[in-house]
Coordinates of N, CA and C and ligand atoms in Angstrom, one line a residue:
M108 N -25.4 -117.3 167.7 CA -25.5 -118.7 167.5 C -26.9 -119.4 168.2
G109 N -27.2 -120.1 167.3 CA -28.6 -120.9 167.6 C -27.8 -122.0 168.6
G110 N -28.8 -122.9 169.4 CA -28.6 -123.8 170.2 C -27.8 -124.9 169.5
L111 N -28.3 -125.4 168.5 CA -28.0 -126.3 168.1 C -26.5 -126.2 167.4
D112 N -26.4 -125.1 166.7 CA -24.9 -124.7 166.4 C -23.8 -124.5 167.7
F113 N -24.7 -123.9 168.7 CA -23.5 -124.1 169.9 C -23.0 -125.4 170.3
V114 N -24.0 -126.5 170.1 CA -23.5 -127.9 170.7 C -22.5 -128.4 169.5
L115 N -22.9 -128.2 168.2 CA -22.0 -128.5 167.2 C -20.8 -128.1 167.5
Q116 N -20.6 -126.9 167.4 CA -19.2 -126.2 167.5 C -18.5 -126.9 168.7
G117 N -19.0 -127.1 169.9 CA -18.6 -127.7 171.2 C -17.7 -128.9 170.6
K118 N -18.6 -129.8 169.8 CA -18.5 -131.2 169.5 C -17.3 -131.0 168.1
K119 N -17.0 -129.8 167.7 CA -16.1 -129.9 166.5 C -14.6 -129.7 167.2
K120 N -14.8 -128.8 168.3 CA -13.3 -128.5 169.3 C -12.9 -129.9 169.8
A121 N -14.1 -130.4 170.3 CA -13.4 -131.9 171.2 C -13.1 -132.7 169.9
L122 N -13.2 -132.7 169.1 CA -12.9 -133.4 167.8 C -11.3 -133.4 167.5
V123 N -11.2 -131.8 167.4 CA -9.9 -131.3 167.0 C -9.1 -132.2 168.5
S124 N -9.4 -131.9 169.5 CA -8.6 -132.3 170.5 C -8.4 -133.6 170.3
W125 N -9.3 -134.6 170.1 CA -9.1 -135.6 170.3 C -8.3 -136.1 168.9
L126 N -8.5 -135.6 167.9 CA -7.3 -135.9 166.8 C -6.2 -135.6 167.1
R127 N -5.7 -134.6 167.9 CA -4.2 -134.5 168.6 C -3.6 -136.0 169.5
T128 N -4.6 -136.8 170.1 CA -4.6 -137.9 170.5 C -4.1 -139.0 169.8
Q129 N -4.6 -138.6 168.7 CA -4.4 -140.1 167.8 C -3.3 -139.6 166.6
G130 N -2.2 -138.8 166.9 CA -1.1 -138.8 166.0 C -1.3 -137.7 164.9
I131 N -2.1 -137.0 165.0 CA -2.4 -135.6 164.3 C -1.5 -134.3 164.4
D132 N -0.6 -134.3 164.5 CA 0.1 -132.9 164.8 C 0.8 -132.1 164.1
D133 N -0.2 -132.3 162.8 CA 0.2 -131.0 161.6 C -0.7 -130.1 162.2
E134 N -0.3 -128.6 162.5 CA -0.9 -127.8 163.1 C -1.9 -127.3 161.9
N135 N -1.3 -127.3 160.4 CA -2.4 -126.7 159.3 C -3.9 -127.4 159.3
V136 N -3.3 -129.2 159.4 CA -4.6 -130.1 159.3 C -5.5 -129.8 160.5
L137 N -5.3 -129.5 161.6 CA -6.0 -129.6 163.0 C -6.8 -128.1 162.9
N138 N -5.9 -127.2 162.2 CA -6.6 -125.6 162.0 C -7.8 -126.0 161.3
A139 N -7.4 -126.6 159.9 CA -8.6 -126.9 159.2 C -9.7 -127.5 159.5
F140 N -9.4 -128.5 160.7 CA -10.7 -129.2 160.8 C -11.3 -128.2 162.0
G141 N -10.9 -127.4 162.9 CA -11.5 -126.4 163.6 C -12.2 -125.3 162.8
V142 N -11.9 -125.2 161.5 CA -12.7 -124.3 160.6 C -13.5 -124.5 159.9
V143 N -13.6 -126.0 159.2 CA -14.4 -126.5 158.3 C -15.5 -127.3 159.2
D144 N -16.7 -126.7 159.0 CA -18.0 -127.4 159.7 C -18.5 -128.9 159.0
R145 N -18.2 -130.0 159.7 CA -18.2 -131.1 158.7 C -19.8 -131.3 158.6
H146 N -20.6 -131.0 159.5 CA -22.2 -131.3 159.4 C -22.8 -130.4 158.3
R147 N -22.2 -129.4 157.9 CA -22.8 -128.8 156.5 C -22.6 -129.8 155.3
F148 N -21.8 -130.8 155.2 CA -21.3 -131.6 154.1 C -22.6 -133.1 154.4
I149 N -23.4 -132.9 155.6 CA -24.2 -134.1 155.7 C -25.5 -133.4 155.2
E150 N -26.1 -134.0 153.9 CA -27.3 -133.5 153.5 C -28.3 -133.8 154.5
N151 N -28.5 -134.9 155.1 CA -29.7 -135.2 156.1 C -29.2 -134.6 157.5
S152 N -30.2 -133.5 158.2 CA -29.8 -133.0 159.5 C -30.0 -134.2 160.6
L153 N -30.3 -135.2 160.4 CA -30.9 -136.3 161.5 C -29.7 -137.0 161.5
F154 N -28.4 -136.7 160.8 CA -27.3 -137.3 161.2 C -26.2 -136.3 161.7
W155 N -26.5 -134.8 161.9 CA -25.7 -133.8 162.1 C -25.2 -134.1 163.6
H156 N -25.6 -134.8 164.7 CA -25.2 -134.9 166.0 C -24.5 -136.1 165.6
N157 N -23.9 -136.7 164.9 CA -22.8 -137.6 164.6 C -21.7 -137.0 163.7
A158 N -21.9 -135.9 163.2 CA -21.1 -135.1 162.5 C -19.5 -135.1 162.8
Y159 N -19.4 -134.9 164.3 CA -17.9 -134.6 164.9 C -17.3 -136.2 165.7
E160 N -18.2 -137.3 165.3 CA -18.0 -138.2 165.9 C -17.1 -139.0 164.4
N161 N -16.0 -140.0 165.1 CA -15.4 -140.4 164.2 C -15.8 -141.7 163.5
T162 N -17.0 -141.3 162.6 CA -17.5 -142.4 162.0 C -17.9 -141.7 160.5
P163 N -17.8 -142.8 159.3 CA -18.2 -142.3 158.1 C -19.8 -142.0 158.4
V164 N -19.9 -141.3 157.0 CA -21.4 -140.7 157.1 C -21.9 -141.0 155.7
P165 N -23.3 -141.6 155.6 CA -23.4 -142.1 154.1 C -24.0 -140.5 153.5
I166 N -23.7 -140.7 152.3 CA -24.0 -139.6 151.4 C -24.7 -140.0 150.1
A167 N -24.9 -139.2 148.7 CA -25.9 -139.7 148.0 C -25.1 -140.6 147.4
C168 N -26.1 -141.5 146.2 CA -25.4 -142.4 145.1 C -24.5 -143.6 146.1
G169 N -25.2 -143.7 147.4 CA -24.5 -145.0 148.2 C -23.0 -144.8 148.4
Q170 N -22.7 -143.6 148.6 CA -21.2 -143.4 149.0 C -21.1 -142.8 150.2
T171 N -19.8 -142.8 151.0 CA -19.7 -142.4 152.2 C -18.5 -141.4 152.4
M172 N -18.8 -140.2 153.4 CA -17.8 -139.5 153.5 C -16.7 -140.2 154.6
S173 N -15.7 -140.2 154.5 CA -14.6 -141.0 155.2 C -14.9 -140.3 156.7
Q174 N -14.3 -141.3 157.3 CA -14.3 -140.8 158.9 C -13.1 -139.8 159.2
P175 N -13.7 -139.2 160.0 CA -12.6 -137.7 160.3 C -11.2 -138.3 160.5
L176 N -10.8 -139.2 161.3 CA -9.4 -139.4 161.5 C -8.8 -140.0 159.9
T177 N -9.4 -140.6 159.2 CA -9.2 -141.2 158.1 C -8.5 -139.7 157.0
V178 N -9.8 -138.8 156.9 CA -9.2 -137.3 156.4 C -8.2 -136.5 156.8
A179 N -8.1 -136.7 158.5 CA -7.1 -135.9 158.9 C -5.8 -136.7 158.4
F180 N -5.7 -138.1 158.8 CA -4.3 -139.0 158.4 C -4.1 -138.7 156.8
Q181 N -5.0 -139.0 156.0 CA -4.5 -138.6 154.6 C -4.3 -137.1 154.3
S182 N -4.6 -136.3 154.9 CA -4.2 -135.0 155.0 C -2.9 -134.4 155.3
Q183 N -2.4 -135.2 156.6 CA -1.2 -134.8 157.1 C -0.2 -135.6 156.1
L184 N -0.6 -136.9 155.6 CA 0.5 -137.4 154.7 C 1.0 -136.8 153.7
L185 N -0.2 -136.0 153.3 CA 0.2 -135.2 152.0 C 1.3 -133.9 152.4
N186 N 1.5 -133.5 153.3 CA 2.4 -132.6 153.7 C 2.1 -131.2 153.0
I187 N 0.9 -130.8 153.1 CA 0.5 -129.8 152.2 C 1.2 -128.4 152.7
C188 N 1.4 -127.8 151.7 CA 2.4 -126.2 151.7 C 1.1 -125.6 151.1
K189 N 1.2 -124.1 151.6 CA 0.2 -123.1 151.2 C 0.5 -123.2 149.6
K190 N -0.7 -123.1 148.5 CA -0.7 -123.0 147.3 C -0.4 -124.2 146.4
D191 N 0.0 -125.3 147.3 CA 0.4 -126.7 146.9 C -1.1 -126.8 145.7
K192 N -0.8 -127.3 144.4 CA -2.0 -127.6 143.4 C -2.1 -129.1 143.9
V193 N -3.1 -129.4 144.0 CA -3.6 -130.7 144.8 C -4.8 -131.5 143.8
L194 N -4.8 -132.6 143.5 CA -6.0 -133.3 142.8 C -6.2 -134.4 143.6
E195 N -7.4 -134.2 143.9 CA -8.4 -135.3 144.7 C -9.0 -136.0 143.6
I196 N -9.0 -137.5 143.8 CA -9.8 -138.5 143.0 C -11.0 -139.0 144.3
G197 N -12.3 -138.4 143.8 CA -13.6 -138.9 144.5 C -13.9 -137.5 145.4
T198 N -14.4 -136.4 144.7 CA -15.0 -135.5 145.4 C -16.1 -135.9 146.6
G199 N -16.8 -136.8 146.3 CA -18.0 -137.0 147.3 C -18.6 -136.0 147.8
S200 N -18.7 -135.7 149.2 CA -19.2 -134.7 149.5 C -18.9 -133.4 149.9
G201 N -17.3 -133.5 149.3 CA -16.5 -132.2 149.3 C -15.8 -131.9 150.5
Y202 N -16.0 -132.9 151.8 CA -15.6 -132.2 152.9 C -14.0 -132.3 152.8
Q203 N -13.5 -133.6 152.4 CA -11.9 -133.5 152.3 C -11.3 -132.4 151.2
A204 N -12.2 -132.1 150.1 CA -11.7 -130.9 149.3 C -11.4 -129.8 150.2
A205 N -12.6 -129.3 151.0 CA -12.8 -128.3 151.8 C -11.6 -128.0 152.8
I206 N -11.5 -129.0 153.2 CA -10.3 -129.2 154.6 C -9.1 -129.0 153.9
L207 N -8.8 -129.5 152.4 CA -7.6 -128.9 151.8 C -7.4 -127.7 151.3
A208 N -8.6 -127.2 150.9 CA -9.0 -125.6 150.5 C -8.2 -125.0 151.7
A209 N -8.9 -125.2 152.9 CA -8.7 -124.3 154.2 C -7.5 -124.3 154.5
M210 N -6.5 -125.4 154.1 CA -5.2 -125.5 154.3 C -4.4 -124.7 153.5
G211 N -5.0 -124.1 152.6 CA -4.5 -123.0 151.5 C -4.0 -123.7 150.0
A212 N -4.6 -125.0 150.1 CA -4.1 -125.6 148.6 C -4.9 -125.3 147.6
M213 N -4.6 -125.5 146.2 CA -5.4 -125.1 145.2 C -5.9 -126.5 144.8
V214 N -7.5 -126.8 145.0 CA -7.6 -128.2 144.8 C -8.5 -128.5 143.3
Y215 N -7.9 -129.4 142.8 CA -8.7 -129.8 141.9 C -9.5 -131.2 141.7
S216 N -10.7 -131.5 142.1 CA -11.2 -132.5 142.0 C -12.0 -133.3 141.4
I217 N -12.1 -134.5 141.4 CA -12.8 -135.4 140.1 C -14.2 -136.2 140.9
E218 N -15.1 -136.1 140.4 CA -16.2 -136.8 140.6 C -16.8 -138.0 139.6
R219 N -17.3 -139.4 139.7 CA -17.6 -139.9 138.5 C -19.1 -140.1 138.7
Q220 N -20.0 -139.8 140.1 CA -21.1 -139.9 139.9 C -21.8 -138.3 139.8
I221 N -22.5 -138.0 138.9 CA -23.0 -136.8 138.2 C -24.0 -136.3 139.4
E222 N -24.6 -137.3 140.1 CA -25.6 -136.6 141.1 C -24.7 -135.6 142.4
L223 N -23.6 -136.1 142.4 CA -22.6 -135.7 143.8 C -22.2 -134.6 142.9
F224 N -21.6 -134.7 141.8 CA -20.9 -133.8 141.4 C -21.7 -132.2 141.2
R225 N -23.0 -132.4 140.9 CA -24.0 -131.3 140.9 C -23.6 -130.8 142.3
K226 N -24.4 -131.8 143.0 CA -24.9 -131.2 144.7 C -23.4 -130.6 145.3
T227 N -22.5 -131.1 145.0 CA -21.1 -130.6 146.1 C -20.7 -129.4 145.1
R228 N -21.0 -129.2 144.0 CA -20.8 -127.7 143.2 C -21.3 -126.6 143.9
I229 N -22.8 -127.0 144.0 CA -23.7 -126.0 144.8 C -23.0 -125.9 146.1
L230 N -23.1 -126.9 146.8 CA -22.7 -126.6 148.4 C -21.3 -126.0 148.3
L231 N -20.5 -126.0 147.7 CA -18.9 -125.5 147.9 C -18.8 -124.4 147.4
K232 N -19.7 -124.0 146.1 CA -19.6 -122.6 145.6 C -20.5 -121.7 145.9
D233 N -21.7 -122.4 146.0 CA -22.6 -121.1 146.1 C -23.2 -121.0 147.8
T234 N -23.0 -122.3 148.4 CA -23.6 -122.2 149.4 C -22.1 -121.8 150.6
L235 N -21.4 -122.4 150.2 CA -20.1 -122.2 151.2 C -19.2 -121.1 150.7
G236 N -19.5 -120.7 149.3 CA -18.6 -119.7 148.8 C -17.2 -119.8 148.8
I237 N -16.3 -121.2 148.6 CA -15.2 -121.7 148.9 C -14.5 -121.2 147.0
T238 N -13.5 -120.6 147.0 CA -13.0 -120.4 145.7 C -11.9 -121.0 145.2
N239 N -11.1 -121.7 146.1 CA -10.0 -122.5 145.7 C -10.2 -124.0 145.7
V240 N -11.4 -124.1 144.9 CA -11.5 -125.6 144.7 C -12.0 -125.7 143.3
N241 N -11.7 -126.7 142.2 CA -12.2 -126.5 141.2 C -12.7 -128.3 140.9
L242 N -14.1 -127.9 140.6 CA -14.5 -129.6 140.6 C -14.9 -130.2 139.1
F243 N -14.4 -131.2 138.9 CA -14.7 -131.6 137.5 C -15.5 -133.4 137.8
Y244 N -16.3 -133.2 136.5 CA -17.3 -134.5 136.5 C -16.4 -135.6 135.5
G245 N -15.9 -136.8 136.1 CA -15.3 -137.4 134.9 C -14.4 -138.7 135.6
D246 N -13.7 -139.2 135.1 CA -13.0 -140.6 135.5 C -11.5 -140.1 136.3
G247 N -11.4 -140.3 137.4 CA -10.5 -140.4 138.4 C -9.0 -141.1 137.8
F248 N -9.4 -142.4 137.0 CA -8.4 -143.2 136.8 C -7.5 -142.6 135.4
K249 N -8.1 -141.3 135.0 CA -7.6 -140.6 133.7 C -6.7 -139.2 134.4
G250 N -7.2 -138.8 135.7 CA -6.7 -137.9 136.0 C -7.1 -136.4 135.5
L251 N -6.4 -135.4 135.5 CA -6.6 -134.4 134.5 C -5.1 -133.8 133.8
P252 N -5.3 -134.4 132.9 CA -3.8 -134.1 132.2 C -3.5 -132.6 131.7
D253 N -4.9 -132.0 131.4 CA -4.8 -130.5 131.1 C -4.5 -129.6 132.0
E254 N -4.3 -130.1 133.7 CA -4.1 -129.0 134.6 C -2.7 -129.8 135.2
A255 N -2.4 -130.8 134.6 CA -1.3 -131.5 135.5 C 0.2 -130.5 134.8
P256 N 1.2 -130.5 135.7 CA 1.6 -131.4 136.8 C 0.8 -130.9 138.2
F257 N 0.8 -131.7 139.2 CA 0.3 -131.5 140.5 C 1.2 -131.9 141.7
D258 N 1.6 -130.9 142.5 CA 2.2 -131.1 143.7 C 1.9 -132.5 144.5
K259 N 0.6 -132.6 144.7 CA 0.1 -133.7 145.3 C -0.9 -134.0 144.6
I260 N -1.4 -135.6 145.1 CA -2.5 -136.2 144.6 C -3.0 -136.8 146.0
I261 N -4.6 -137.0 146.1 CA -5.1 -137.8 146.8 C -6.2 -138.6 146.3
V262 N -6.2 -139.9 146.9 CA -7.4 -140.7 146.2 C -7.9 -141.1 147.4
T263 N -9.4 -141.0 147.2 CA -10.3 -141.2 148.6 C -11.2 -142.2 148.2
C264 N -10.9 -143.2 147.4 CA -11.7 -144.5 147.2 C -10.5 -145.3 147.2
G265 N -11.0 -146.7 147.1 CA -9.9 -148.0 147.1 C -9.8 -148.0 145.6
A266 N -8.6 -148.1 145.4 CA -7.7 -148.6 144.1 C -7.4 -149.5 143.9
P267 N -7.7 -150.4 143.0 CA -7.1 -151.8 142.3 C -5.5 -151.6 142.6
E268 N -5.2 -150.4 142.0 CA -4.0 -150.5 141.8 C -3.3 -149.0 141.6
V269 N -2.3 -148.8 141.6 CA -1.7 -147.0 141.6 C -1.7 -146.9 140.1
P270 N -2.9 -146.1 139.6 CA -2.9 -145.9 138.1 C -1.8 -145.0 137.7
T271 N -1.1 -145.8 136.6 CA 0.2 -144.8 135.9 C -0.2 -143.4 135.4
S272 N -1.2 -143.4 135.1 CA -1.6 -142.2 134.6 C -1.5 -141.1 135.8
L273 N -1.9 -141.4 136.9 CA -1.8 -140.4 138.2 C -0.3 -140.2 138.7
L274 N 0.4 -141.1 138.5 CA 1.9 -141.1 138.5 C 2.9 -140.1 137.6
A275 N 2.3 -140.2 136.5 CA 2.8 -139.2 135.3 C 2.2 -137.9 135.4
Q276 N 1.3 -137.7 136.1 CA 0.8 -136.0 136.6 C 1.2 -135.7 137.6
L277 N 1.9 -136.2 138.3 CA 2.9 -135.8 139.5 C 4.0 -135.2 139.4
K278 N 4.5 -133.7 139.9 CA 5.8 -133.1 139.8 C 6.8 -134.0 140.6
V279 N 8.0 -134.0 139.9 CA 9.1 -134.3 140.6 C 9.3 -133.9 142.2
G280 N 9.3 -134.8 143.1 CA 9.1 -134.1 144.6 C 7.8 -134.2 144.8
G281 N 7.0 -134.6 144.0 CA 5.4 -134.6 144.4 C 5.2 -135.8 145.2
I282 N 4.0 -135.7 145.8 CA 3.5 -136.9 146.7 C 2.1 -137.5 146.2
I283 N 1.7 -138.7 146.0 CA 0.5 -139.2 145.9 C 0.1 -140.3 147.1
V284 N -0.8 -139.9 147.7 CA -1.5 -140.7 149.0 C -3.0 -141.5 148.5
I285 N -2.6 -142.7 148.5 CA -3.6 -143.8 147.9 C -3.8 -145.0 148.4
P286 N -5.3 -145.5 149.0 CA -5.4 -146.5 149.6 C -5.7 -147.5 148.2
V287 N -4.7 -148.6 148.3 CA -4.7 -149.8 147.4 C -5.2 -151.3 147.9
G288 N -6.2 -151.7 147.2 CA -6.5 -153.1 147.4 C -7.9 -153.3 147.3
D289 N -8.3 -154.6 147.4 CA -9.8 -154.9 147.1 C -10.2 -155.3 148.5
G290 N -11.6 -154.5 148.7 CA -12.2 -154.9 150.0 C -11.5 -154.1 151.2
V291 N -10.2 -154.5 151.2 CA -9.5 -153.9 152.3 C -8.2 -153.0 151.7
Q292 N -8.2 -151.8 152.0 CA -6.9 -150.9 151.3 C -5.6 -150.8 152.5
E293 N -4.3 -150.9 151.9 CA -3.4 -150.4 152.5 C -2.8 -148.9 152.2
M294 N -2.9 -148.4 152.9 CA -2.9 -146.8 152.7 C -0.9 -146.5 152.2
K295 N -0.9 -146.2 151.1 CA 0.2 -145.8 150.4 C 0.8 -144.3 150.2
R296 N 1.7 -143.9 150.4 CA 2.6 -142.8 150.1 C 3.5 -142.9 149.1
I297 N 3.5 -142.4 147.9 CA 4.4 -142.6 147.1 C 4.9 -141.3 146.8
T298 N 6.3 -141.2 146.6 CA 7.0 -139.8 146.5 C 7.6 -139.9 145.1
K299 N 7.5 -139.0 144.1 CA 8.2 -138.9 143.1 C 9.5 -138.6 143.2
V300 N 10.5 -139.5 143.2 CA 11.9 -138.9 143.5 C 12.6 -138.4 142.2
S301 N 12.3 -138.9 141.2 CA 12.6 -138.6 139.8 C 11.9 -139.1 138.6
D302 N 11.9 -138.5 137.3 CA 10.8 -138.8 136.2 C 10.7 -140.4 136.6
D303 N 11.8 -141.2 136.8 CA 11.2 -142.7 136.6 C 11.4 -143.5 137.8
E304 N 11.5 -142.6 139.2 CA 12.1 -143.6 140.4 C 10.9 -143.1 141.4
Y305 N 10.5 -143.8 142.1 CA 9.3 -143.4 143.2 C 10.0 -144.1 144.6
H306 N 9.5 -143.8 145.8 CA 9.7 -144.2 146.9 C 8.5 -144.3 147.6
Q307 N 8.2 -145.3 148.1 CA 6.8 -146.0 148.7 C 6.9 -146.3 150.1
E308 N 5.8 -145.9 150.7 CA 5.7 -146.2 152.4 C 4.4 -146.6 152.3
S309 N 4.0 -147.5 153.3 CA 2.7 -148.1 153.8 C 2.4 -147.5 155.3
F310 N 1.2 -147.5 155.2 CA 0.5 -146.7 156.9 C -0.5 -147.6 157.2
G311 N -0.4 -148.6 157.1 CA -1.6 -149.5 157.7 C -3.0 -149.9 156.8
E312 N -4.0 -150.7 157.3 CA -5.2 -150.8 156.7 C -6.5 -149.8 156.9
F313 N -7.0 -149.7 155.7 CA -8.1 -148.8 155.9 C -9.3 -149.5 154.8
K314 N -10.5 -148.9 155.1 CA -11.5 -149.5 154.1 C -12.3 -148.4 153.4
F315 N -12.2 -148.1 152.1 CA -12.7 -147.4 151.6 C -13.8 -148.0 150.5
V316 N -14.5 -146.9 149.9 CA -15.7 -147.4 149.0 C -14.9 -147.7 147.6
P317 N -15.1 -148.6 146.7 CA -14.2 -148.7 145.5 C -13.9 -147.7 144.6
M318 N -12.7 -147.9 143.8 CA -12.6 -146.6 142.8 C -13.0 -147.3 141.8
L319 N -13.9 -146.8 140.9 CA -14.6 -147.5 139.7 C -14.4 -146.7 138.3
E320 N -14.4 -147.6 137.4 CA -14.4 -146.9 136.2 C -15.5 -145.6 135.7
S321 N -15.4 -144.8 135.0 CA -16.3 -143.9 135.1 C -17.4 -144.4 134.0
M322 N -18.4 -143.3 133.9 CA -19.4 -143.6 133.1 C -19.3 -142.6 132.1
V323 N -18.1 -141.8 132.0 CA -18.4 -140.8 130.9 C -16.8 -140.9 130.2
K324 N -16.9 -140.3 128.7 CA -15.7 -140.5 128.0 C -14.7 -139.0 128.3
G325 N -13.7 -139.2 128.9 CA -12.7 -138.1 129.2 C -13.4 -137.1 130.0
N326 N -12.8 -136.2 130.4 CA -13.3 -135.2 131.7 C -13.8 -134.0 131.1
R327 N -14.9 -133.6 131.9 CA -15.4 -132.3 131.4 C -16.3 -132.0 132.6
G328 N -16.7 -130.7 132.6 CA -17.6 -130.1 133.4 C -17.0 -129.4 134.9
S329 N -16.0 -128.9 134.1 CA -15.2 -128.0 135.1 C -15.8 -126.7 135.5
F330 N -15.7 -125.9 136.5 CA -16.2 -124.6 136.4 C -15.3 -123.6 137.2
Ligands
SAH277 N1 -13.6 -137.1 149.5 C1 -14.9 -137.8 149.7 C2 -15.2 -139.2 149.8 C3 -16.1 -139.6 149.2 S1 -16.1 -141.4 149.1 C4 -15.4 -137.0 150.9 O1 -14.8 -136.1 151.5 O2 -16.8 -137.1 151.1 C5 -15.1 -141.9 147.3 C6 -15.9 -141.1 146.1 O3 -15.0 -141.4 145.1 C7 -17.2 -141.5 145.6 O4 -18.1 -140.2 145.6 C8 -17.1 -142.0 144.3 O5 -18.3 -141.8 143.7 C9 -15.7 -141.6 144.0 N2 -15.1 -142.4 143.0 C10 -15.1 -143.4 142.9 N3 -14.4 -144.0 141.9 C11 -14.0 -142.9 141.1 C12 -13.4 -142.7 140.0 N4 -12.9 -143.5 139.0 N5 -13.4 -141.1 139.6 C13 -13.7 -140.3 140.3 N6 -14.5 -140.6 141.4 C14 -14.6 -141.8 141.6

């Protein structure tokens, strides 16, 4: 292990310990944070020293990778079981998708920015060799009807409202975790109790980049 790597691995361990002090107690989440190297998702190595601090990091296309506590918090709200089929809206850097994959989920993730879609596909598949993530270029508002239903859905951008198309793509008993609102978002967890009944909980305010309409018609570009 090189000097830099040694330092970063130490910071990663410290981050996991810190997350425990912040109410993250799902061992599957904590284990994934210990396994996945967040600095690998940051293109500019000048930012690597920040990778294990609780800060968002800029990525391509003016987007940001959420801060670790937000990623951990959303992952914990999802209550992931091994082999869960999980839809993510907003692939971005791929870090959240890699965390869910390390937790044993089968991840389907949609990104509306072609540059991010392409870069992250290379990173996750070719560089990191992660097999249980499927990436799609398209519109998260539409979800992935061909792959539905999902056990869990996670939205990693601020949604103006809860898209009914996404609720329709949840299994009965399934959960969607979604930040809702303009500017500042309320974190919501909605459980699909039956085909037309939902149980909703709120978990405080967060700030995400906005969920925007897609530039493409329909969803394509899976691999
Ligand atoms: N989960 C990402 C977070 C990236 S920020 C990570 O771990 O890095 C949120 C992402 O949502 C951005 O990349 C943005 O381009 C994307 N996004 C916004 N609106 C979208 C939509 N309608 N469909 C798909 N992706 C969307």
